[in-house]
CSV table of C-alpha atoms in Angstrom, one decimal:
chain,number,residue,atom,x,y,z
A,16,MET,CA,-15.3,-4.5,87.6
A,17,ASN,CA,-13.5,-3.9,84.3
A,18,PHE,CA,-14.4,-6.0,81.2
A,19,ASP,CA,-11.4,-6.8,79.1
A,20,LYS,CA,-12.8,-7.8,75.7
A,21,SER,CA,-9.5,-9.0,74.3
A,22,LEU,CA,-8.8,-11.2,77.4
A,23,TRP,CA,-12.2,-12.9,77.3
A,24,THR,CA,-11.9,-13.4,73.5
A,25,SER,CA,-8.6,-15.1,74.1
A,26,TYR,CA,-10.1,-17.4,76.8
A,27,GLY,CA,-13.0,-18.1,74.4
A,28,VAL,CA,-10.6,-19.1,71.6
A,29,MET,CA,-8.6,-21.4,73.9
A,30,THR,CA,-11.7,-23.0,75.3
A,31,LEU,CA,-13.1,-23.7,71.8
A,32,PHE,CA,-9.8,-25.0,70.6
A,33,VAL,CA,-9.5,-27.5,73.5
A,34,LEU,CA,-13.1,-28.7,73.0
A,35,LEU,CA,-12.6,-29.2,69.3
A,36,TRP,CA,-9.2,-30.8,69.5
A,37,GLY,CA,-10.3,-33.1,72.4
A,38,SER,CA,-13.1,-34.4,70.2
A,39,ALA,CA,-10.6,-35.6,67.5
A,40,ALA,CA,-9.6,-38.8,69.4
A,41,ILE,CA,-13.3,-39.9,69.7
A,42,PHE,CA,-13.9,-39.4,65.9
A,43,THR,CA,-10.6,-40.9,65.0
A,44,ARG,CA,-11.4,-44.1,67.0
A,45,TRP,CA,-14.8,-44.2,65.3
A,46,GLY,CA,-13.4,-43.8,61.9
A,47,LEU,CA,-10.7,-46.4,62.3
A,48,ASP,CA,-13.4,-49.0,63.0
A,49,HIS,CA,-14.4,-48.6,59.4
A,50,GLY,CA,-11.2,-47.7,57.6
A,51,THR,CA,-7.5,-48.0,57.6
A,52,PRO,CA,-5.3,-45.2,59.0
A,53,PHE,CA,-4.0,-44.0,55.7
A,54,ALA,CA,-7.5,-44.1,54.2
A,55,LEU,CA,-8.7,-41.8,57.0
A,56,LEU,CA,-5.6,-39.5,56.6
A,57,ILE,CA,-5.9,-39.2,52.8
A,58,VAL,CA,-9.6,-38.4,52.7
A,59,ARG,CA,-9.2,-36.1,55.7
A,60,PHE,CA,-6.5,-34.0,54.2
A,61,ALA,CA,-8.1,-34.0,50.8
A,62,LEU,CA,-11.2,-32.5,52.4
A,63,ALA,CA,-9.1,-30.0,54.3
A,64,LEU,CA,-7.2,-29.0,51.2
A,65,ALA,CA,-10.4,-28.5,49.2
A,66,ALA,CA,-11.8,-26.3,52.1
A,67,VAL,CA,-8.7,-24.1,52.5
A,68,VAL,CA,-8.3,-23.7,48.7
A,69,SER,CA,-11.9,-22.6,48.5
A,70,VAL,CA,-11.2,-19.9,51.1
A,71,GLY,CA,-8.0,-18.9,49.3
A,72,LEU,CA,-9.9,-18.5,46.0
A,73,TYR,CA,-12.5,-16.4,47.7
A,74,ARG,CA,-9.7,-14.2,49.2
A,75,ARG,CA,-7.7,-14.4,45.9
A,76,ARG,CA,-4.6,-15.5,47.8
A,77,LEU,CA,-3.6,-19.2,47.5
A,78,LYS,CA,0.2,-19.0,48.0
A,79,PRO,CA,2.3,-17.8,50.8
A,80,ALA,CA,4.4,-14.6,50.5
A,81,PRO,CA,7.4,-14.8,48.1
A,82,GLY,CA,10.5,-16.3,49.6
A,83,SER,CA,8.6,-18.1,52.4
A,84,GLY,CA,7.5,-21.2,50.5
A,85,LEU,CA,10.2,-23.5,51.8
A,86,HIS,CA,9.7,-22.4,55.4
A,87,VAL,CA,5.9,-22.9,55.1
A,88,THR,CA,6.4,-26.3,53.4
A,89,ALA,CA,8.8,-27.6,56.1
A,90,THR,CA,6.5,-26.4,58.8
A,91,GLY,CA,3.5,-28.1,57.3
A,92,LEU,CA,5.3,-31.4,56.7
A,93,LEU,CA,6.5,-31.4,60.3
A,94,MET,CA,3.5,-30.1,62.2
A,95,ILE,CA,0.7,-31.7,60.1
A,96,GLY,CA,2.0,-34.4,57.8
A,97,CYS,CA,4.8,-36.2,59.7
A,98,TYR,CA,3.2,-35.6,63.1
A,99,SER,CA,-0.1,-37.3,61.9
A,100,ILE,CA,1.7,-40.2,60.3
A,101,CYS,CA,3.9,-40.8,63.3
A,102,TYR,CA,0.9,-40.6,65.6
A,103,PHE,CA,-1.2,-43.2,63.6
A,104,GLN,CA,1.8,-45.5,63.1
A,105,ALA,CA,2.6,-45.5,66.8
A,106,MET,CA,-1.0,-46.6,67.5
A,107,ALA,CA,-0.7,-49.2,64.7
A,108,PHE,CA,2.3,-50.7,66.5
A,109,GLY,CA,0.3,-51.0,69.7
A,110,ILE,CA,1.2,-47.8,71.6
A,111,THR,CA,-2.0,-46.7,73.4
A,112,PRO,CA,-3.3,-43.1,73.0
A,113,GLY,CA,-2.7,-42.6,76.7
A,114,VAL,CA,1.1,-43.3,76.3
A,115,ILE,CA,1.3,-41.0,73.3
A,116,ALA,CA,-0.6,-38.3,75.1
A,117,THR,CA,1.7,-38.5,78.1
A,118,LEU,CA,4.8,-38.4,75.8
A,119,LEU,CA,3.4,-35.4,73.9
A,120,GLY,CA,3.0,-33.8,77.3
A,121,VAL,CA,6.7,-33.3,77.3
A,122,GLN,CA,6.4,-30.8,74.4
A,123,PRO,CA,5.6,-27.7,76.5
A,124,ILE,CA,8.7,-28.5,78.7
A,125,LEU,CA,10.9,-28.9,75.7
A,126,THR,CA,9.5,-25.6,74.2
A,127,LEU,CA,10.2,-23.9,77.5
A,128,LEU,CA,13.8,-25.1,77.6
A,129,LEU,CA,14.4,-24.2,74.0
A,130,LEU,CA,12.8,-20.8,73.8
A,131,GLU,CA,12.8,-19.2,77.3
A,132,ARG,CA,16.4,-19.0,78.6
A,133,ARG,CA,15.3,-17.2,81.8
A,134,PHE,CA,12.1,-18.7,83.1
A,135,SER,CA,10.5,-18.8,86.5
A,136,PRO,CA,11.0,-22.1,88.4
A,137,LEU,CA,7.3,-21.9,89.2
A,138,ARG,CA,6.6,-22.2,85.5
A,139,LEU,CA,8.5,-25.5,85.2
A,140,VAL,CA,6.9,-26.8,88.4
A,141,GLY,CA,3.5,-26.1,86.8
A,142,LEU,CA,4.4,-28.0,83.6
A,143,LEU,CA,5.7,-31.0,85.6
A,144,LEU,CA,2.5,-31.0,87.8
A,145,ALA,CA,0.3,-30.9,84.7
A,146,LEU,CA,2.3,-33.7,83.2
A,147,LEU,CA,1.9,-35.8,86.4
A,148,GLY,CA,-1.8,-35.0,86.3
A,149,LEU,CA,-2.0,-36.1,82.6
A,150,ALA,CA,-0.3,-39.4,83.5
A,151,ALA,CA,-2.9,-39.9,86.3
A,152,VAL,CA,-5.8,-39.3,83.8
A,153,VAL,CA,-4.5,-41.9,81.3
A,154,PHE,CA,-3.1,-44.2,84.0
A,155,GLN,CA,-5.2,-47.2,82.9
A,156,SER,CA,-4.0,-46.8,79.4
A,157,LEU,CA,-0.4,-46.6,80.6
A,158,VAL,CA,-0.7,-49.8,82.6
A,159,LEU,CA,-2.2,-51.7,79.7
A,160,ALA,CA,0.4,-50.3,77.2
A,161,ARG,CA,2.7,-52.4,75.0
A,162,PHE,CA,6.0,-50.7,74.6
A,163,SER,CA,7.2,-51.9,71.2
A,164,LEU,CA,10.4,-50.4,69.9
A,165,ASN,CA,8.9,-49.3,66.5
A,166,GLY,CA,5.9,-47.9,68.2
A,167,MET,CA,7.9,-45.8,70.7
A,168,LEU,CA,10.1,-44.5,67.9
A,169,PHE,CA,7.1,-43.3,66.0
A,170,ALA,CA,5.7,-41.8,69.3
A,171,PHE,CA,9.0,-39.9,69.8
A,172,GLY,CA,8.8,-38.9,66.2
A,173,ALA,CA,5.4,-37.3,66.8
A,174,LEU,CA,6.8,-35.4,69.8
A,175,LEU,CA,9.7,-34.1,67.8
A,176,CYS,CA,7.7,-33.1,64.7
A,177,MET,CA,5.0,-31.3,66.8
A,178,THR,CA,7.6,-29.5,68.9
A,179,LEU,CA,9.8,-28.3,66.0
A,180,GLY,CA,6.8,-27.6,63.8
A,181,ALA,CA,5.2,-25.3,66.4
A,182,ILE,CA,8.5,-23.4,66.8
A,183,LEU,CA,8.7,-23.0,63.0
A,184,GLN,CA,5.1,-21.9,62.7
A,185,ARG,CA,5.7,-19.3,65.4
A,186,GLN,CA,8.1,-17.6,63.0
A,187,ILE,CA,5.6,-17.3,60.2
A,188,ARG,CA,4.0,-13.8,60.2
A,189,GLN,CA,1.3,-14.5,57.6
A,190,SER,CA,-2.4,-15.2,57.9
A,191,PRO,CA,-3.0,-19.0,58.4
A,192,VAL,CA,-5.4,-19.1,55.4
A,193,GLU,CA,-2.4,-18.0,53.2
A,194,VAL,CA,-0.1,-20.9,54.3
A,195,LEU,CA,-2.5,-23.8,54.9
A,196,PRO,CA,-3.2,-24.5,51.2
A,197,LEU,CA,0.4,-25.3,50.6
A,198,GLN,CA,0.8,-27.1,53.9
A,199,TYR,CA,-2.1,-29.4,53.2
A,200,ALA,CA,-1.1,-29.9,49.6
A,201,VAL,CA,2.4,-31.2,50.7
A,202,THR,CA,0.8,-33.2,53.5
A,203,LEU,CA,-1.6,-34.9,51.2
A,204,LEU,CA,1.2,-35.7,48.8
A,205,LEU,CA,3.2,-37.2,51.6
A,206,CYS,CA,0.3,-39.5,52.6
A,207,LEU,CA,-0.2,-40.5,49.0
A,208,LEU,CA,3.5,-41.6,48.8
A,209,PHE,CA,2.7,-44.3,51.3
A,210,VAL,CA,-0.2,-45.8,49.3
A,211,PRO,CA,2.0,-48.5,47.7
A,212,PHE,CA,3.2,-49.6,51.1
A,213,GLN,CA,0.2,-49.3,53.3
A,214,PRO,CA,-3.4,-50.7,53.1
A,215,VAL,CA,-5.9,-48.1,52.0
A,216,ARG,CA,-9.5,-49.4,52.6
A,217,PHE,CA,-12.7,-48.0,54.0
A,218,GLU,CA,-16.4,-48.7,54.2
A,219,ALA,CA,-18.7,-46.1,52.7
A,220,VAL,CA,-20.9,-46.0,55.8
A,221,ALA,CA,-21.8,-43.3,58.3
A,222,GLY,CA,-19.2,-44.7,60.7
A,223,PHE,CA,-16.5,-43.5,58.3
A,224,ILE,CA,-18.1,-40.6,56.5
A,225,VAL,CA,-19.1,-38.6,59.6
A,226,PRO,CA,-15.7,-39.0,61.4
A,227,VAL,CA,-13.7,-38.0,58.2
A,228,LEU,CA,-15.9,-35.0,57.6
A,229,TRP,CA,-15.4,-33.9,61.2
A,230,LEU,CA,-11.7,-34.5,61.1
A,231,GLY,CA,-11.2,-32.9,57.7
A,232,LEU,CA,-13.3,-29.8,58.1
A,233,VAL,CA,-13.8,-29.1,61.8
A,234,ILE,CA,-10.4,-30.3,63.2
A,235,SER,CA,-8.1,-29.8,60.2
A,236,VAL,CA,-9.6,-26.4,59.2
A,237,ALA,CA,-11.4,-24.7,62.1
A,238,ALA,CA,-9.3,-26.1,65.0
A,239,GLN,CA,-6.1,-25.7,63.0
A,240,LEU,CA,-6.9,-22.1,62.3
A,241,LEU,CA,-7.5,-21.5,66.0
A,242,LEU,CA,-4.2,-23.2,66.8
A,243,TYR,CA,-2.3,-21.0,64.3
A,244,ARG,CA,-3.9,-17.9,65.6
A,245,MET,CA,-2.9,-18.7,69.2
A,246,ILE,CA,0.7,-19.6,68.1
A,247,GLN,CA,1.0,-16.2,66.4
A,248,THR,CA,-0.5,-14.1,69.1
A,249,GLY,CA,0.3,-15.9,72.4
A,250,ASN,CA,3.2,-17.4,74.3
A,251,LEU,CA,4.2,-20.7,72.7
A,252,VAL,CA,4.7,-22.5,76.0
A,253,ASN,CA,1.3,-21.4,77.1
A,254,VAL,CA,-0.3,-22.5,73.9
A,255,THR,CA,1.4,-25.9,73.8
A,256,SER,CA,0.5,-26.5,77.5
A,257,LEU,CA,-3.2,-26.4,76.5
A,258,PHE,CA,-2.7,-29.9,75.0
A,259,TYR,CA,-2.7,-31.1,78.6
A,260,LEU,CA,-6.4,-30.4,78.6
A,261,VAL,CA,-7.1,-32.4,75.5
A,262,PRO,CA,-7.2,-35.8,77.2
A,263,VAL,CA,-9.4,-34.3,79.9
A,264,VAL,CA,-11.9,-33.3,77.3
A,265,THR,CA,-11.6,-36.6,75.5
A,266,VAL,CA,-12.2,-38.5,78.8
A,267,GLY,CA,-15.2,-36.3,79.5
A,268,MET,CA,-16.7,-37.0,76.1
A,269,ASP,CA,-16.0,-40.7,76.5
A,270,TYR,CA,-18.1,-40.6,79.7
A,271,LEU,CA,-20.9,-38.5,78.3
A,272,PHE,CA,-21.3,-40.3,75.0
A,273,LEU,CA,-19.9,-43.8,75.7
A,274,GLY,CA,-20.7,-44.1,79.4
A,275,ASN,CA,-17.1,-44.9,80.5
A,276,ALA,CA,-16.6,-43.5,83.9
A,277,LEU,CA,-13.4,-41.8,85.2
A,278,SER,CA,-11.6,-43.2,88.2
A,279,ARG,CA,-10.8,-41.2,91.4
A,280,LEU,CA,-7.2,-41.1,90.3
A,281,GLY,CA,-8.3,-39.6,87.0
A,282,LEU,CA,-10.3,-36.9,88.8
A,283,LEU,CA,-7.3,-36.1,90.9
A,284,GLY,CA,-5.2,-35.9,87.7
A,285,MET,CA,-7.6,-33.4,86.2
A,286,GLY,CA,-7.3,-31.3,89.3
A,287,ALA,CA,-3.5,-31.5,89.0
A,288,ILE,CA,-3.6,-30.4,85.4
A,289,LEU,CA,-5.7,-27.4,86.2
A,290,VAL,CA,-3.5,-26.3,89.1
A,291,GLY,CA,-0.4,-26.9,87.0
A,292,LEU,CA,-1.7,-24.8,84.1
A,293,ALA,CA,-2.7,-22.0,86.4
A,294,LEU,CA,0.9,-21.9,87.6
A,295,VAL,CA,2.2,-21.9,84.0
A,296,PHE,CA,0.0,-19.0,82.9
A,297,ARG,CA,0.6,-17.0,86.2
A,298,ALA,CA,4.4,-17.2,85.8
A,299,ALA,CA,4.4,-16.5,82.1
A,300,PRO,CA,6.7,-13.6,80.9
A,301,GLN,CA,5.0,-10.5,79.7
A,302,GLN,CA,4.3,-10.4,75.9
A,303,ARG,CA,6.3,-7.7,74.1
A,304,SER,CA,4.3,-5.4,72.0
């Protein structure tokens, strides 16, 4: 049996990313119990900016390559800033995380249609099966959802920002640590612009401090670096399809830490997601060297 180190490293990176990203919803919910959305976002991105600037100072490289600043800025605003704001605002208008997760599940399909002109029908079938499985996992959230117009507009905005942002990030051929300082700087500035119009309050308790540290350092730095690495080195449809697994991890953590059991329909949905992703990866086009 041959041991392909690069293949197993890739699987390890994907697994770690899904586990970290899946934990974000748990810590976000915890943090929102002790602070407003924009308080959480501002402190989170301030911590992330401080961390990536520290890394940049150590590497003596704080700015992206000459001539790429506008592209890097636009990518950061879309993929990090506008996406995060739209996501939080959608929840503020009553859209449940399950509805948002299902809507964001359309992203890999949009990416497939936009980027791969000739794709295997099996690949599309896999994405649709995974999307159906995702809907089954979050079925209860979908049933209880309130579909306000403003909330759905923000949810669609999150989908559009993440899709376009990922495509733009794919075109950046620089180390993530060289572009993240600028991206988090403009993201933090964007959030600060909302301060006069949005409540910014928080309680200086562990219920706010621990989540914001996790979101600011583990999710916005460690997980974001893993995501950028996968976008640069892998097939973008494959990478975005990993987000189908995020609600599965979140539901698993919800059961392990909070004791909320998953229904049989949810278990079937998990199986559908895994089978669908297997089809997506199996029918992926060969990467060009």
